[in-house]
């Protein structure tokens, strides 16, 4: 096993954080060489996540060498996560997540089914403070590729469980970068009625007007915003916005105010 870049560059020792203002977001940093968590009376205004040195930028698009050079590899970690590259991310990641790593992992999951499956089965995900974000993204990706095997039928069970006590929270975005089939969305809302709004939003994005008519979702500002913002890609934009406006008027619902 080669050196994996798990080293601190000298510049990281010069970073200081003001205890009352910045400590809460830096105390879990993966290095604490000085054994003081970089606490000081004043802040240096620097962060641990420094950019890659120019000579190391080719590491972003070349195979990783056996021995990574001494550098701040955070940029490499984020890039591998965003790209959903399992091999690179599994090798590069640190024992704890770095700043913005969750967002990068979520992006990778949304775009790569294999990465979604791999991330979900990692033991540290179950104990991560960001586990719901990761599980929501994974479930969203599975829905987008028309795989509902991880969604229990709530008509026959009272929990969202899949195996044991494992729970999959409802994702919000289920129509980008891929749009599920109409059959998938119809079955999804049958199995999990709590996702009716998300299914309705996907119907607008995909122009599934038949399923929309069957669902008759309650008008609310989020759906109306979706309907009025999809005109560039949805030829039936007026169908959804006018339907929402008509039913909102009947029910005295203000579509301009989020409750």
XYZ file of N, CA and C in Angstrom:
777
model
N 0.849 -1.191 0.000
C 0.000 0.000 0.000
C 0.884 1.239 0.000
N 0.704 2.101 -0.989
C 1.518 3.299 -1.079
C 1.049 4.391 -0.144
N 1.878 5.416 -0.030
C 1.465 6.592 0.733
C 0.240 7.193 0.063
N -0.744 7.586 0.859
C -2.037 7.971 0.302
C -2.337 9.450 0.481
N -1.310 10.249 0.673
C -1.540 11.675 0.832
C -2.167 12.047 2.157
N -2.178 11.125 3.117
C -2.762 11.429 4.423
C -1.737 12.139 5.290
N -1.324 13.276 4.817
C -0.314 14.076 5.509
C -0.787 15.512 5.559
N -0.303 16.231 6.539
C -0.656 17.644 6.675
C 0.451 18.494 6.070
N 0.069 19.411 5.202
C 1.060 20.328 4.647
C 1.357 21.405 5.680
N 2.545 21.985 5.590
C 3.002 22.946 6.593
C 2.050 24.123 6.733
N 1.465 24.560 5.627
C 0.584 25.732 5.683
C -0.628 25.502 6.579
N -1.040 24.233 6.748
C -2.210 23.962 7.582
C -1.944 24.243 9.053
N -0.676 24.226 9.462
C -0.343 24.502 10.862
C -0.436 25.985 11.183
N -0.515 26.808 10.165
C -0.599 28.258 10.383
C -2.043 28.742 10.465
N -2.975 27.843 10.244
C -4.388 28.216 10.317
C -4.809 28.339 11.775
N -5.449 29.438 12.117
C -5.992 29.628 13.464
C -7.458 30.025 13.349
N -8.244 29.615 14.336
C -9.675 29.932 14.334
C -10.044 30.588 15.653
N -10.933 31.551 15.573
C -11.399 32.230 16.779
C -12.428 31.346 17.467
N -12.205 31.071 18.745
C -12.986 30.061 19.453
C -14.483 30.328 19.391
N -14.913 31.540 19.697
C -16.332 31.826 19.824
C -17.059 31.868 18.479
N -16.327 32.061 17.390
C -16.980 32.257 16.097
C -16.825 31.083 15.138
N -15.695 30.410 15.165
C -15.410 29.427 14.129
C -15.173 28.008 14.643
N -15.013 27.842 15.938
C -14.593 26.539 16.453
C -15.602 25.443 16.149
N -16.896 25.766 16.225
C -17.913 24.727 16.057
C -17.840 24.048 14.697
N -17.399 24.761 13.671
C -17.347 24.152 12.339
C -15.973 23.600 11.988
N -14.986 23.755 12.874
C -13.649 23.245 12.567
C -13.164 22.207 13.563
N -13.904 21.996 14.646
C -13.390 21.124 15.708
C -13.275 19.662 15.280
N -14.036 19.257 14.251
C -13.965 17.861 13.819
C -12.976 17.652 12.684
N -12.104 18.615 12.448
C -11.157 18.479 11.352
C -10.282 17.252 11.570
N -9.873 16.633 10.481
C -9.190 15.349 10.547
C -7.785 15.437 11.119
N -7.160 16.626 11.131
C -5.829 16.772 11.716
C -5.900 17.653 12.960
N -5.167 17.248 13.986
C -5.028 18.076 15.188
C -3.602 17.908 15.697
N -2.657 18.193 14.817
C -1.249 17.940 15.108
C -0.770 18.755 16.297
N -1.213 19.991 16.390
C -0.770 20.863 17.485
C -1.559 20.627 18.767
N -2.551 19.751 18.713
C -3.369 19.364 19.868
C -4.072 20.549 20.519
N -4.411 21.542 19.724
C -5.181 22.673 20.239
C -6.331 23.038 19.303
N -6.563 22.193 18.305
C -7.620 22.420 17.318
C -7.498 23.788 16.651
N -6.292 24.312 16.600
C -6.009 25.594 15.935
C -6.722 26.771 16.596
N -7.127 26.606 17.857
C -7.852 27.675 18.546
C -6.906 28.821 18.870
N -7.396 30.027 18.669
C -6.616 31.222 18.971
C -7.568 32.354 19.335
N -6.994 33.452 19.827
C -7.821 34.614 20.140
C -8.307 35.308 18.875
N -7.592 35.123 17.804
C -7.964 35.732 16.529
C -7.929 34.674 15.430
N -8.608 34.978 14.351
C -8.645 34.063 13.213
C -7.632 34.485 12.162
N -7.006 33.503 11.550
C -6.055 33.798 10.479
C -6.767 34.087 9.165
N -8.068 33.829 9.128
C -8.814 34.053 7.901
C -8.548 33.017 6.841
N -7.807 31.961 7.190
C -7.514 30.894 6.243
C -8.380 29.672 6.548
N -8.399 28.755 5.633
C -9.093 27.488 5.843
C -8.128 26.346 5.574
N -8.512 25.158 6.014
C -7.689 23.976 5.752
C -7.826 23.510 4.304
N -8.922 23.874 3.662
C -9.167 23.409 2.295
C -8.495 24.339 1.293
N -7.212 24.162 1.126
C -6.442 24.989 0.207
C -6.516 24.416 -1.202
N -6.344 25.254 -2.222
C -6.362 24.745 -3.599
C -5.147 23.872 -3.877
N -5.290 23.034 -4.881
C -4.163 22.207 -5.301
C -3.042 23.077 -5.850
N -1.826 22.678 -5.546
C -0.678 23.357 -6.152
C -0.705 23.121 -7.661
N -0.267 24.092 -8.459
C -0.329 23.947 -9.929
C 0.300 22.656 -10.434
N 1.394 22.230 -9.817
C 2.058 21.020 -10.298
C 1.268 19.746 -9.998
N 0.247 19.862 -9.125
C -0.547 18.684 -8.777
C -1.918 18.670 -9.451
N -2.254 19.703 -10.201
C -3.545 19.756 -10.893
C -3.750 18.561 -11.829
N -2.712 18.067 -12.524
C -2.918 16.887 -13.387
C -3.456 15.657 -12.656
N -3.365 15.638 -11.325
C -3.935 14.509 -10.578
C -5.451 14.440 -10.738
N -6.065 15.548 -11.131
C -7.517 15.567 -11.300
C -7.966 14.757 -12.514
N -7.091 14.630 -13.507
C -7.520 13.968 -14.743
C -6.577 12.861 -15.202
N -5.661 12.464 -14.343
C -4.764 11.350 -14.644
C -4.945 10.241 -13.609
N -4.565 9.009 -13.939
C -4.606 7.948 -12.924
C -3.761 8.331 -11.713
N -4.248 7.989 -10.540
C -3.511 8.324 -9.326
C -2.258 7.463 -9.226
N -1.131 8.064 -8.865
C 0.092 7.271 -8.693
C 0.005 6.415 -7.434
N 0.877 5.436 -7.345
C 0.896 4.578 -6.164
C 1.140 5.394 -4.911
N 2.082 6.327 -4.988
C 2.384 7.208 -3.866
C 1.912 8.611 -4.216
N 0.873 9.061 -3.539
C 0.415 10.424 -3.784
C 1.439 11.411 -3.248
N 1.704 12.492 -3.965
C 2.631 13.503 -3.452
C 2.039 14.204 -2.238
N 2.882 14.796 -1.442
C 2.418 15.540 -0.271
C 1.717 16.804 -0.739
N 0.431 16.834 -0.579
C -0.380 17.968 -1.009
C -1.677 17.947 -0.220
N -2.425 19.017 -0.296
C -3.749 19.021 0.313
C -4.712 18.362 -0.672
N -5.118 17.147 -0.360
C -5.889 16.359 -1.327
C -7.395 16.583 -1.230
N -7.829 17.578 -0.473
C -9.264 17.808 -0.330
C -9.938 18.043 -1.680
N -9.273 18.806 -2.557
C -9.853 19.059 -3.882
C -10.013 17.759 -4.662
N -9.072 16.842 -4.499
C -9.166 15.546 -5.178
C -10.339 14.728 -4.638
N -10.559 14.813 -3.329
C -11.674 14.092 -2.708
C -13.002 14.608 -3.251
N -13.159 15.933 -3.261
C -14.408 16.529 -3.728
C -14.652 16.223 -5.204
N -13.595 16.266 -5.989
C -13.725 15.980 -7.418
C -14.149 14.529 -7.645
N -13.531 13.602 -6.933
C -13.884 12.186 -7.084
C -15.332 11.933 -6.670
N -15.767 12.597 -5.588
C -17.147 12.426 -5.133
C -18.133 13.001 -6.142
N -17.849 14.186 -6.651
C -18.734 14.810 -7.649
C -18.867 13.944 -8.892
N -17.763 13.318 -9.281
C -17.767 12.490 -10.481
C -18.346 11.095 -10.231
N -18.615 10.768 -8.974
C -19.122 9.432 -8.666
C -18.117 8.342 -8.961
N -16.833 8.667 -8.831
C -15.762 7.720 -9.141
C -15.452 6.899 -7.890
N -15.960 5.682 -7.853
C -15.856 4.860 -6.648
C -14.404 4.569 -6.296
N -13.614 4.150 -7.260
C -12.229 3.769 -6.985
C -11.432 4.936 -6.415
N -11.535 6.091 -7.042
C -10.764 7.250 -6.579
C -11.270 7.739 -5.226
N -12.586 7.812 -5.081
C -13.137 8.328 -3.834
C -12.835 7.396 -2.667
N -12.960 6.087 -2.888
C -12.685 5.123 -1.821
C -11.239 5.219 -1.358
N -10.348 5.496 -2.266
C -8.940 5.607 -1.889
C -8.635 6.944 -1.219
N -9.210 8.021 -1.714
C -8.810 9.357 -1.277
C -9.481 9.826 0.008
N -10.701 9.404 0.268
C -11.469 10.003 1.363
C -10.775 9.820 2.705
N -11.092 10.713 3.606
C -10.492 10.723 4.944
C -11.434 10.037 5.934
N -10.966 9.781 7.160
C -11.832 9.115 8.153
C -13.098 9.897 8.475
N -13.043 11.234 8.401
C -14.232 12.059 8.600
C -14.435 12.903 7.354
N -15.676 13.282 7.120
C -15.978 14.071 5.931
C -15.421 15.485 6.061
N -14.910 16.002 4.953
C -14.380 17.359 4.932
C -15.515 18.322 4.587
N -15.218 19.628 4.656
C -16.221 20.624 4.314
C -16.675 20.438 2.867
N -17.979 20.477 2.664
C -18.620 20.380 1.344
C -18.548 18.971 0.740
N -18.047 18.005 1.492
C -17.977 16.653 0.934
C -19.368 16.046 0.776
N -20.255 16.324 1.720
C -21.607 15.781 1.608
C -22.268 16.235 0.318
N -22.141 17.537 0.006
C -22.743 18.053 -1.222
C -22.149 17.373 -2.453
N -20.833 17.143 -2.424
C -20.174 16.483 -3.552
C -20.644 15.039 -3.689
N -20.773 14.342 -2.563
C -21.244 12.955 -2.593
C -22.673 12.892 -3.127
N -23.519 13.804 -2.663
C -24.906 13.833 -3.131
C -24.961 14.049 -4.639
N -24.117 14.947 -5.153
C -24.083 15.182 -6.595
C -23.654 13.908 -7.330
N -22.633 13.241 -6.824
C -22.187 12.006 -7.452
C -23.256 10.932 -7.441
N -23.982 10.833 -6.338
C -25.055 9.847 -6.227
C -26.163 10.132 -7.234
N -26.539 11.393 -7.359
C -27.624 11.755 -8.268
C -27.305 11.415 -9.722
N -26.013 11.338 -10.055
C -25.630 11.116 -11.446
C -25.096 9.711 -11.731
N -24.901 8.889 -10.687
C -24.288 7.577 -10.916
C -24.942 6.533 -10.011
N -25.645 5.589 -10.614
C -26.354 4.572 -9.839
C -25.400 3.691 -9.042
N -24.292 3.292 -9.645
C -23.338 2.434 -8.932
C -22.771 3.150 -7.711
N -22.483 4.435 -7.846
C -21.966 5.213 -6.719
C -23.025 5.309 -5.623
N -24.285 5.436 -6.015
C -25.373 5.483 -5.032
C -25.428 4.192 -4.228
N -25.322 3.062 -4.910
C -25.370 1.777 -4.206
C -24.161 1.616 -3.299
N -23.000 1.997 -3.779
C -21.783 1.838 -2.986
C -21.841 2.718 -1.738
N -22.229 3.975 -1.898
C -22.271 4.892 -0.750
C -23.242 4.407 0.311
N -24.384 3.917 -0.122
C -25.380 3.490 0.856
C -24.888 2.328 1.704
N -24.079 1.459 1.130
C -23.632 0.270 1.853
C -22.354 0.499 2.652
N -21.868 1.738 2.718
C -20.689 2.006 3.531
C -21.074 2.078 5.006
N -20.356 1.379 5.884
C -20.725 1.359 7.307
C -20.763 2.741 7.945
N -19.880 3.650 7.511
C -19.833 4.951 8.167
C -21.027 5.825 7.813
N -21.782 5.477 6.770
C -22.945 6.276 6.402
C -24.010 6.200 7.487
N -24.199 5.026 8.071
C -25.230 4.842 9.090
C -24.978 5.697 10.322
N -23.724 6.060 10.560
C -23.382 6.842 11.750
C -23.016 8.282 11.402
N -23.148 8.653 10.148
C -22.794 9.999 9.725
C -23.907 10.977 10.082
N -23.562 12.199 10.508
C -24.605 13.202 10.756
C -25.331 13.606 9.477
N -24.762 13.231 8.324
C -25.370 13.578 7.038
C -26.027 12.367 6.377
N -26.329 11.336 7.163
C -26.832 10.095 6.575
C -28.160 10.302 5.847
N -29.029 11.176 6.367
C -30.307 11.386 5.697
C -30.118 12.017 4.324
N -29.170 12.962 4.213
C -28.901 13.574 2.909
C -28.443 12.519 1.906
N -27.568 11.629 2.358
C -27.025 10.604 1.468
C -28.098 9.583 1.104
N -28.905 9.176 2.065
C -29.952 8.198 1.787
C -31.044 8.783 0.892
N -31.377 10.044 1.116
C -32.361 10.685 0.244
C -31.861 10.725 -1.192
N -30.597 11.093 -1.365
C -30.027 11.152 -2.713
C -30.013 9.769 -3.353
N -29.637 8.753 -2.579
C -29.588 7.392 -3.121
C -30.976 6.923 -3.542
N -31.967 7.161 -2.695
C -33.321 6.740 -3.045
C -33.817 7.495 -4.275
N -33.482 8.778 -4.367
C -33.880 9.560 -5.539
C -33.288 8.967 -6.812
N -32.011 8.589 -6.753
C -31.376 8.003 -7.937
C -32.050 6.685 -8.322
N -32.366 5.860 -7.332
C -33.021 4.593 -7.638
C -34.397 4.826 -8.270
N -35.116 5.822 -7.771
C -36.419 6.143 -8.358
C -36.246 6.593 -9.806
N -35.234 7.411 -10.059
C -35.022 7.937 -11.411
C -34.670 6.845 -12.418
N -34.099 5.744 -11.939
C -33.808 4.621 -12.849
C -34.881 3.539 -12.716
N -36.035 3.941 -12.168
C -37.226 3.082 -12.110
C -37.036 1.837 -11.248
N -36.288 1.993 -10.166
C -36.066 0.904 -9.215
C -36.739 1.268 -7.899
N -37.860 0.631 -7.609
C -38.602 0.899 -6.374
C -38.454 -0.229 -5.362
N -37.460 -1.064 -5.538
C -37.314 -2.236 -4.678
C -37.017 -1.867 -3.231
N -36.556 -0.665 -2.995
C -36.222 -0.245 -1.631
C -37.350 0.528 -0.958
N -38.486 0.603 -1.601
C -39.625 1.332 -1.052
C -40.715 0.336 -0.695
N -40.968 0.207 0.596
C -41.979 -0.740 1.059
C -43.371 -0.221 0.730
N -44.282 -1.135 0.533
C -45.675 -0.795 0.264
C -46.339 -0.432 1.583
N -46.701 0.825 1.754
C -47.281 1.267 3.020
C -48.695 0.743 3.229
N -49.265 0.151 2.204
C -50.583 -0.453 2.394
C -50.490 -1.787 3.129
N -49.272 -2.336 3.199
C -49.091 -3.623 3.877
C -48.132 -3.544 5.052
N -47.513 -2.376 5.266
C -46.598 -2.217 6.397
C -46.725 -0.816 6.935
N -46.410 -0.636 8.198
C -46.581 0.668 8.833
C -45.288 1.449 8.902
N -44.207 0.934 8.337
C -42.926 1.628 8.380
C -42.367 1.766 6.983
N -41.299 2.552 6.867
C -40.605 2.723 5.599
C -39.421 1.767 5.521
N -39.456 0.724 6.275
C -38.272 -0.123 6.387
C -38.031 -0.935 5.138
N -36.774 -1.300 4.968
C -36.380 -2.185 3.882
C -35.861 -3.476 4.484
N -34.870 -3.358 5.321
C -34.372 -4.504 6.073
C -34.147 -4.035 7.497
N -34.714 -4.735 8.442
C -34.538 -4.350 9.826
C -35.082 -2.961 10.083
N -34.239 -2.161 10.775
C -34.668 -0.817 11.143
C -34.174 0.231 10.165
N -33.668 -0.202 9.025
C -33.122 0.726 8.051
C -34.246 1.553 7.435
N -34.098 2.868 7.425
C -35.160 3.747 6.960
C -34.654 4.627 5.830
N -35.472 4.798 4.816
C -35.147 5.652 3.679
C -36.038 6.885 3.744
N -35.516 8.049 4.081
C -36.337 9.258 4.133
C -36.744 9.705 2.730
N -37.854 10.423 2.658
C -38.356 10.886 1.363
C -37.397 11.883 0.723
N -36.975 11.652 -0.515
C -36.204 12.669 -1.233
C -37.149 13.722 -1.803
N -36.604 14.887 -2.124
C -37.424 15.960 -2.695
C -37.314 15.992 -4.216
N -36.096 15.966 -4.728
C -35.868 16.062 -6.170
C -35.755 14.662 -6.767
N -36.719 14.276 -7.598
C -36.710 12.928 -8.179
C -36.860 12.972 -9.700
N -36.582 14.124 -10.319
C -36.754 14.230 -11.771
C -35.530 14.811 -12.482
N -34.444 15.009 -11.795
C -33.186 15.475 -12.386
C -32.035 14.692 -11.765
N -31.086 14.223 -12.586
C -30.906 14.455 -14.021
C -31.733 13.536 -14.922
N -32.421 12.541 -14.361
C -33.245 11.633 -15.154
C -34.691 11.741 -14.704
N -35.611 11.473 -15.614
C -37.037 11.508 -15.293
C -37.558 10.074 -15.219
N -38.177 9.693 -14.098
C -38.728 8.334 -13.997
C -39.881 8.150 -14.989
N -40.201 6.913 -15.263
C -41.332 6.646 -16.143
C -42.642 6.960 -15.421
N -43.688 7.137 -16.196
C -44.995 7.429 -15.615
C -45.481 6.262 -14.759
N -45.206 5.043 -15.192
C -45.599 3.866 -14.409
C -44.894 3.843 -13.057
N -43.615 4.219 -13.058
C -42.855 4.251 -11.806
C -43.451 5.259 -10.843
N -43.779 6.440 -11.337
C -44.332 7.479 -10.469
C -45.707 7.088 -9.937
N -46.502 6.443 -10.760
C -47.825 6.005 -10.300
C -47.685 4.971 -9.176
N -46.761 4.049 -9.347
C -46.542 3.036 -8.316
C -45.901 3.640 -7.072
N -45.028 4.621 -7.263
C -44.366 5.272 -6.133
C -45.376 5.933 -5.214
N -46.302 6.684 -5.780
C -47.275 7.380 -4.938
C -48.254 6.392 -4.307
N -48.445 5.239 -4.922
C -49.274 4.208 -4.290
C -48.563 3.611 -3.086
N -47.267 3.342 -3.243
C -46.510 2.749 -2.141
C -46.220 3.752 -1.031
N -45.958 4.981 -1.421
C -45.596 5.993 -0.434
C -46.390 7.273 -0.701
N -47.608 7.358 -0.179
C -48.459 8.531 -0.410
C -47.831 9.843 0.057
N -46.904 9.769 0.997
C -46.264 10.990 1.493
C -45.451 11.701 0.417
N -45.197 11.028 -0.709
C -44.416 11.627 -1.781
C -45.290 12.137 -2.925
N -46.557 12.390 -2.649
C -47.451 12.854 -3.705
C -46.964 14.170 -4.306
N -46.518 15.100 -3.469
C -46.055 16.384 -4.006
C -44.862 16.186 -4.935
N -43.890 15.361 -4.510
C -42.720 15.132 -5.361
C -43.120 14.491 -6.687
N -44.059 13.555 -6.625
C -44.532 12.915 -7.852
C -45.230 13.941 -8.739
N -46.006 14.819 -8.126
C -46.685 15.860 -8.902
C -45.677 16.784 -9.578
N -44.607 17.125 -8.873
C -43.572 17.974 -9.467
C -42.880 17.257 -10.619
N -42.677 15.955 -10.467
C -42.083 15.181 -11.557
C -43.024 15.122 -12.756
N -44.327 15.064 -12.497
C -45.300 15.071 -13.593
C -45.204 16.359 -14.398
N -45.013 17.477 -13.711
C -44.862 18.754 -14.410
C -43.598 18.739 -15.254
N -42.493 18.283 -14.658
C -41.214 18.267 -15.373
C -41.263 17.344 -16.586
N -41.974 16.217 -16.452
C -42.020 15.223 -17.526
C -43.216 15.401 -18.455
N -44.130 16.304 -18.073
C -45.366 16.525 -18.835
C -46.233 15.268 -18.864
N -46.369 14.643 -17.686
C -47.266 13.493 -17.551
C -48.649 14.009 -17.133
N -49.386 14.608 -18.067
C -50.641 15.262 -17.698
C -51.718 14.257 -17.297
N -51.648 13.023 -17.824
C -52.641 12.018 -17.459
C -52.508 11.640 -15.982
N -51.282 11.378 -15.539
C -51.062 11.043 -14.131
C -51.381 12.234 -13.244
N -51.033 13.427 -13.689
C -51.366 14.639 -12.931
C -52.879 14.721 -12.705
N -53.652 14.449 -13.740
C -55.108 14.521 -13.624
C -55.634 13.474 -12.652
N -54.994 12.318 -12.623
C -55.406 11.271 -11.690
C -55.101 11.663 -10.244
N -53.962 12.286 -10.028
C -53.526 12.616 -8.670
C -54.299 13.794 -8.086
N -54.597 14.796 -8.916
C -55.222 16.034 -8.454
C -54.538 16.546 -7.183
N -53.259 16.860 -7.247
C -52.539 17.298 -6.042
C -53.090 18.604 -5.496
N -53.025 18.741 -4.188
C -53.474 19.974 -3.554
C -52.623 21.141 -4.049
N -53.242 22.240 -4.452
C -52.460 23.389 -4.930
C -51.641 24.011 -3.804
N -50.393 24.285 -4.077
C -49.545 24.975 -3.111
C -48.484 25.768 -3.869
N -47.819 26.721 -3.197
C -46.853 27.591 -3.885
C -45.703 26.842 -4.542
N -45.271 25.719 -3.956
C -44.135 24.986 -4.522
C -44.511 24.380 -5.872
N -45.686 23.772 -5.948
C -46.133 23.207 -7.219
C -46.350 24.307 -8.255
N -46.912 25.415 -7.816
C -47.175 26.514 -8.754
C -45.873 27.090 -9.293
N -44.883 27.221 -8.434
C -43.574 27.701 -8.878
C -42.972 26.735 -9.895
N -43.117 25.447 -9.644
C -42.629 24.446 -10.597
C -43.345 24.595 -11.942
N -44.650 24.756 -11.892
C -45.435 24.835 -13.125
C -45.109 26.083 -13.935
N -44.870 27.193 -13.263
C -44.626 28.447 -13.982
C -43.180 28.609 -14.412
N -42.291 27.755 -13.927
C -40.871 27.884 -14.278
C -40.420 26.856 -15.302
N -41.320 25.985 -15.745
C -40.948 24.917 -16.668
C -41.325 25.221 -18.112
N -41.671 26.469 -18.404
C -42.155 26.798 -19.736
C -41.162 26.539 -20.842
N -39.873 26.679 -20.555
C -38.876 26.502 -21.603
C -38.809 25.058 -22.062
N -39.040 24.125 -21.159
C -38.896 22.704 -21.502
C -40.222 21.960 -21.527
N -41.291 22.619 -21.109
C -42.587 21.949 -21.033
C -43.592 22.675 -21.921
N -44.024 22.009 -22.984
C -44.929 22.658 -23.934
C -46.325 22.856 -23.357
N -46.668 22.131 -22.294
C -47.988 22.260 -21.676
C -47.922 23.009 -20.350
N -47.035 23.980 -20.271
C -46.861 24.727 -19.025
C -48.195 25.279 -18.523
N -48.975 25.871 -19.407
C -50.214 26.514 -18.979
C -51.213 25.518 -18.409
N -51.155 24.280 -18.863
C -52.091 23.269 -18.363
C -51.960 23.118 -16.855
N -50.743 23.023 -16.359
C -50.505 22.789 -14.930
C -50.716 24.056 -14.111
N -50.198 25.176 -14.582
C -50.347 26.418 -13.828
C -51.813 26.842 -13.756
N -52.539 26.716 -14.864
C -53.945 27.113 -14.858
C -54.785 26.164 -14.010
N -54.458 24.890 -14.037
C -55.181 23.931 -13.200
C -54.969 24.245 -11.725
N -53.728 24.550 -11.349
C -53.437 24.907 -9.957
C -54.142 26.196 -9.563
N -54.100 27.189 -10.433
C -54.730 28.476 -10.123
C -56.241 28.330 -9.973
N -56.842 27.517 -10.821
C -58.292 27.317 -10.738
C -58.676 26.643 -9.426
N -57.988 25.577 -9.076
C -58.337 24.863 -7.848
C -57.927 25.639 -6.606
N -56.866 26.444 -6.710
C -56.472 27.287 -5.577
C -57.535 28.340 -5.295
N -58.114 28.895 -6.356
C -59.173 29.888 -6.175
C -60.399 29.253 -5.524
N -60.702 28.025 -5.912
C -61.851 27.327 -5.326
C -61.646 27.055 -3.844
N -60.385 26.813 -3.449
C -60.087 26.459 -2.060
C -59.513 27.624 -1.267
N -59.482 28.801 -1.887
C -58.971 30.004 -1.223
C -57.533 29.817 -0.742
N -56.689 29.272 -1.618
C -55.272 29.051 -1.321
C -54.450 30.118 -2.022
N -53.569 30.772 -1.277
C -52.685 31.794 -1.840
C -51.437 31.112 -2.385
N -51.265 31.131 -3.694
C -50.129 30.456 -4.315
C -48.847 31.266 -4.253
N -48.917 32.469 -3.743
C -47.726 33.313 -3.669
C -47.066 33.275 -2.303
N -47.678 32.595 -1.356
C -47.155 32.563 0.010
C -46.867 31.124 0.399
N -45.594 30.837 0.726
C -45.224 29.498 1.191
C -45.597 29.359 2.651
N -46.332 28.324 2.962
C -46.711 28.087 4.351
C -45.671 27.297 5.035
